Coordinates of C-alpha atoms in Angstrom, one line a residue:
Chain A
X1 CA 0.0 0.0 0.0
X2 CA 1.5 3.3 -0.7
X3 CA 2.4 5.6 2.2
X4 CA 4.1 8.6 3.3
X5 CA 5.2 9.2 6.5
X6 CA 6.1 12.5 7.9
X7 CA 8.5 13.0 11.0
X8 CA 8.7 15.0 13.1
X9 CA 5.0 16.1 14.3
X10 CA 6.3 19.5 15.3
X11 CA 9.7 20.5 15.5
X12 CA 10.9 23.8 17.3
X13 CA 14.2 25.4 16.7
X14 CA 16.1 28.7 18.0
X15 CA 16.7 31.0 14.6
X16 CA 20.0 30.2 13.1
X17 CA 19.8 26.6 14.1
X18 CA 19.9 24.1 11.2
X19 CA 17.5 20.8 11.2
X20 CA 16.2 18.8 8.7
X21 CA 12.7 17.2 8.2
X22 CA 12.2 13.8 6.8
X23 CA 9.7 12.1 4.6
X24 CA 9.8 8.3 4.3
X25 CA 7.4 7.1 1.2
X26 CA 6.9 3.2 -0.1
X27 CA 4.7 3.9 -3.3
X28 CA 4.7 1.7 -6.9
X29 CA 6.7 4.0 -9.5
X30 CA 7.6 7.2 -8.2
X31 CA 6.2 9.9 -10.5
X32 CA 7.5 12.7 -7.7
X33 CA 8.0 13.8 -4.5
X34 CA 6.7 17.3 -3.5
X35 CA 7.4 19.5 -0.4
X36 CA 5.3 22.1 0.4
X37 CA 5.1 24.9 2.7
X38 CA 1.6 25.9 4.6
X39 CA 1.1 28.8 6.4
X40 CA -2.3 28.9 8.6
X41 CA -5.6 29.8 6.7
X42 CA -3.7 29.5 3.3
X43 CA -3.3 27.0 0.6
X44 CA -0.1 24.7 0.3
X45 CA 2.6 26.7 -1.3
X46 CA 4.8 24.5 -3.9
X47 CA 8.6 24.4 -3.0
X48 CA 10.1 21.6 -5.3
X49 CA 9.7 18.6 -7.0
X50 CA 11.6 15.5 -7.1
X51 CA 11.7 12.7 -9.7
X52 CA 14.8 10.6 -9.1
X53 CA 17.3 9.5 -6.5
X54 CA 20.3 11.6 -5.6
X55 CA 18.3 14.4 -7.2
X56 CA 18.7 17.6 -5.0
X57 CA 17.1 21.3 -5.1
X58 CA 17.7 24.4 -3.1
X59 CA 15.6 27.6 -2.7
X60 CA 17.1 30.3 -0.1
X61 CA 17.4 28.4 3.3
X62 CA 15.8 25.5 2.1
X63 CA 17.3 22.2 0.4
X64 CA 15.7 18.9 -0.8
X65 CA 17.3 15.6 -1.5
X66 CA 15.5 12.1 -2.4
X67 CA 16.5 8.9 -2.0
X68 CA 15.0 5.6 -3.0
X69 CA 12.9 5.6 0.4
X70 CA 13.1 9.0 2.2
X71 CA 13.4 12.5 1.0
X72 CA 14.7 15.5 3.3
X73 CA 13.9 19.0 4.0
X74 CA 17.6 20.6 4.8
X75 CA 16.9 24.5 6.4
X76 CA 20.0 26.1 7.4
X77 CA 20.0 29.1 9.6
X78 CA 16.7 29.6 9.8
X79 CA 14.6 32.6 10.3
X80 CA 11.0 33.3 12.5
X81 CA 9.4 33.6 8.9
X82 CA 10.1 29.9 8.1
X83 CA 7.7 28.7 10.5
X84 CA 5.0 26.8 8.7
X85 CA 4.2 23.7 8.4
X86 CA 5.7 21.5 5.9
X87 CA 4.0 18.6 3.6
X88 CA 5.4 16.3 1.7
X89 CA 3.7 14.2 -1.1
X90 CA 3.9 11.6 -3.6
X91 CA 2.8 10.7 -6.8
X92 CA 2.5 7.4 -8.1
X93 CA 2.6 5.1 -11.2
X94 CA -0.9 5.1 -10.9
X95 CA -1.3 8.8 -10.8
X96 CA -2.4 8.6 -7.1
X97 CA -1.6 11.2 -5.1
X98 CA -0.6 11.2 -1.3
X99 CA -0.1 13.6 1.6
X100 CA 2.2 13.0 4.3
X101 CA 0.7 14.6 7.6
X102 CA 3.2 17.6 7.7
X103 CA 5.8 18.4 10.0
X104 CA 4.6 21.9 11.9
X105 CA 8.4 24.0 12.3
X106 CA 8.4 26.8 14.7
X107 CA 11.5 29.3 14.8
X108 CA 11.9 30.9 17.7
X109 CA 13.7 34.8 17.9
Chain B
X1 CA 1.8 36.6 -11.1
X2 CA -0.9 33.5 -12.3
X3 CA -3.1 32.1 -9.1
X4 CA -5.9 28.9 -9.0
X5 CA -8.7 31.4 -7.9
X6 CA -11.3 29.6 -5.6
X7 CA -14.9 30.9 -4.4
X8 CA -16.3 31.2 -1.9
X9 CA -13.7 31.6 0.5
X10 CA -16.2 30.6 3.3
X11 CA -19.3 28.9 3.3
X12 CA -21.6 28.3 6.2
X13 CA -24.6 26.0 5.5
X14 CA -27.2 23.8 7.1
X15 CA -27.4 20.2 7.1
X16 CA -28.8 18.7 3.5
X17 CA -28.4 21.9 1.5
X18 CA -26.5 21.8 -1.4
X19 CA -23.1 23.6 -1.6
X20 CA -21.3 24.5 -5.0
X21 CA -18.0 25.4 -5.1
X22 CA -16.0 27.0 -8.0
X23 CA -12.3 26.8 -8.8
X24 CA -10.5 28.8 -12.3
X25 CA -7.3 27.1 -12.2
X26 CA -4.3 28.8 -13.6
X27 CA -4.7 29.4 -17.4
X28 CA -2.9 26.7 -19.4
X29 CA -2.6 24.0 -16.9
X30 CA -4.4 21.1 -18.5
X31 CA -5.1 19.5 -14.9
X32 CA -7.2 20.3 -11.9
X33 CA -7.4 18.4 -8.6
X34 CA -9.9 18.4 -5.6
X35 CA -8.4 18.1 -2.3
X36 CA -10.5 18.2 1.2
X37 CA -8.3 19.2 4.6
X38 CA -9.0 18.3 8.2
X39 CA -7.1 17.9 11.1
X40 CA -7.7 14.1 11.2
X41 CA -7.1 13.5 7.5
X42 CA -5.2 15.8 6.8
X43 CA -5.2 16.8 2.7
X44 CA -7.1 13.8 0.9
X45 CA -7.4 13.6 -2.9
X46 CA -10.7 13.8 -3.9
X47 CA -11.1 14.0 -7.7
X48 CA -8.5 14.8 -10.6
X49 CA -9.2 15.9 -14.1
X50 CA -6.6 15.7 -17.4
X51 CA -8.0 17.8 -20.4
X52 CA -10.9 18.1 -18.6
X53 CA -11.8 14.9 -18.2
X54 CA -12.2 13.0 -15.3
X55 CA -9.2 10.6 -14.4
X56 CA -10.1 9.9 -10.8
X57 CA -12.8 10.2 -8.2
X58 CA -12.3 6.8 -6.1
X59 CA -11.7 9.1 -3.4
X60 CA -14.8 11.2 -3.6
X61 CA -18.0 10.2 -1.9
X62 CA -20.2 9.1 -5.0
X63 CA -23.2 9.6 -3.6
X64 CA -23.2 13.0 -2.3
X65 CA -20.6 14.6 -3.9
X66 CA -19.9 15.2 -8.1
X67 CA -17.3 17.3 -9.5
X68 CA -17.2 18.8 -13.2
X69 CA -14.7 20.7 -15.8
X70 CA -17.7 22.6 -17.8
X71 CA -14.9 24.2 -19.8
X72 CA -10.9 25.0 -19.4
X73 CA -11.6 27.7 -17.0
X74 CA -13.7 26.6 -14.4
X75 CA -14.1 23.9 -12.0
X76 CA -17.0 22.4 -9.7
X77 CA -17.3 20.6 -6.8
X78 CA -20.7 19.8 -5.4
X79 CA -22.4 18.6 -2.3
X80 CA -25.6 17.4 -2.1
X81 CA -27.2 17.0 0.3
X82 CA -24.5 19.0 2.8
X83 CA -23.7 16.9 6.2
X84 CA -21.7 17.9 9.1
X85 CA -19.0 16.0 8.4
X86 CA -17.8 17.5 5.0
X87 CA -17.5 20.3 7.0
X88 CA -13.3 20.8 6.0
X89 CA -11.4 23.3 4.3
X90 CA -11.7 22.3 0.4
X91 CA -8.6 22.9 -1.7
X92 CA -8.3 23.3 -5.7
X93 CA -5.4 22.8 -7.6
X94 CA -4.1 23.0 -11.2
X95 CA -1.1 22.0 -12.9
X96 CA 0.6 21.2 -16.3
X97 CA 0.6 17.8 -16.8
X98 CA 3.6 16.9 -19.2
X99 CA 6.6 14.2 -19.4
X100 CA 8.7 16.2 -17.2
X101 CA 6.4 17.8 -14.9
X102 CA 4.1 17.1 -12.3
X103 CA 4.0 20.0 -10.6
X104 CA 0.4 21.3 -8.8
X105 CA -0.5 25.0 -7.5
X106 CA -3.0 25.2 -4.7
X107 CA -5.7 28.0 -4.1
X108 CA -6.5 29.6 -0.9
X109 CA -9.2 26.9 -0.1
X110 CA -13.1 27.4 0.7
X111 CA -13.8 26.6 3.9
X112 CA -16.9 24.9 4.4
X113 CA -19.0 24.3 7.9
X114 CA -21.8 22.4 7.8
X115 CA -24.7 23.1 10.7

């Protein structure tokens, strides 16, 4: 059965301290991995797509890399205006479509 | 700066009335998706469109819900008859299904509450 499994729940860091957030996936013929950002009351924002393993992607703080099993969410140094919470999804041979259950990042001042 | 435009943004409604909502995804993108939010679920494919034709709605209530592409720029979803628990925040979102990407872009959501 194809799944996607977000960790942390909720993760809280001081600014300029680096973490990462992981996405583990089993799903027949990746078509992608997508992360997302969501801020409260708003629609999921798209950050970047990834199709194969050892494929990576960076936008600002942010970095993405995918493996045959787990894609991760790198931030570096981050800032009070990255907290959101953070989806991650997969898309299948099938064309089915699956949500992780988000990882919730708070950075405190 | 293109945007998947949704309406309404907020619907309140009583049990067993019928709720339409509308979704102009971004124009070009040859694909629209339904998605329903709640904290329990979390975001849930509901229905997905190619061309404007229907792909897949296996995770769409048949009986109470239908969703529609009447032409390249609009989007339905309906509810009939409304019941408290579709009460969720609904999400529409297009992309441009090619070879090489895959890519969706989500609207602001109409959030729906069902009395």
């Amino acid at each position: 059965e194809d799944q996607v499994t977000q960790s942390p729940e909720a993760l809280r860091l001081q600014e300029g301290e680096s973490s990462s957030l992981n996405c583990s996936y089993t799903v027949s013929g990746l078509r992608g991995l997508f992360w997302y950002r969501q801020d409260p009351g708003k629609g999921p924002e798209f950050l970047f797509t990834l199709y194969s393993a050892g494929e990576e992607k960076e936008k600002e703080r942010l970095k993405a890399t995918l493996t045959k099993k787990e894609s991760f969410l790198h931030i570096t140094a981050p800032k009070p205006e990255d907290s959101a919470t953070y989806l991650c999804a997969v898309r299948s041979s099938a064309s089915k479509i699956i949500f992780g259950s988000g990882t919730r990042l708070s950075i405190r001042p | 700066d293109a945007r998947v435009t949704q309406t309404p943004r907020d619907k309140v409604t009583e049990m067993g009335q019928e709720v339409t909502m509308r979704c102009q995804p971004i124009l070009g993108h040859n694909t629209v998706f339904w998605y329903r939010q709640t904290m329990m679920q979390g975001l849930e494919l509901l229905a997905y469109f190619r061309n404007r034709a229907p792909l897949d709605d296996s995770g769409m209530p048949k009986d109470r819900f239908s969703a529609e592409m009447p032409d390249a720029t609009l989007a339905t979803l309906k509810i009939q008859p409304s019941e408290p628990r579709d009460s969720a925040v609904y999400f529409c979102a297009s992309g441009l299904d090619s070879s090489g990407e895959k890519t969706q872009y989500f609207g602001p959501g109409t959030r729906l509450l069902v009395l």
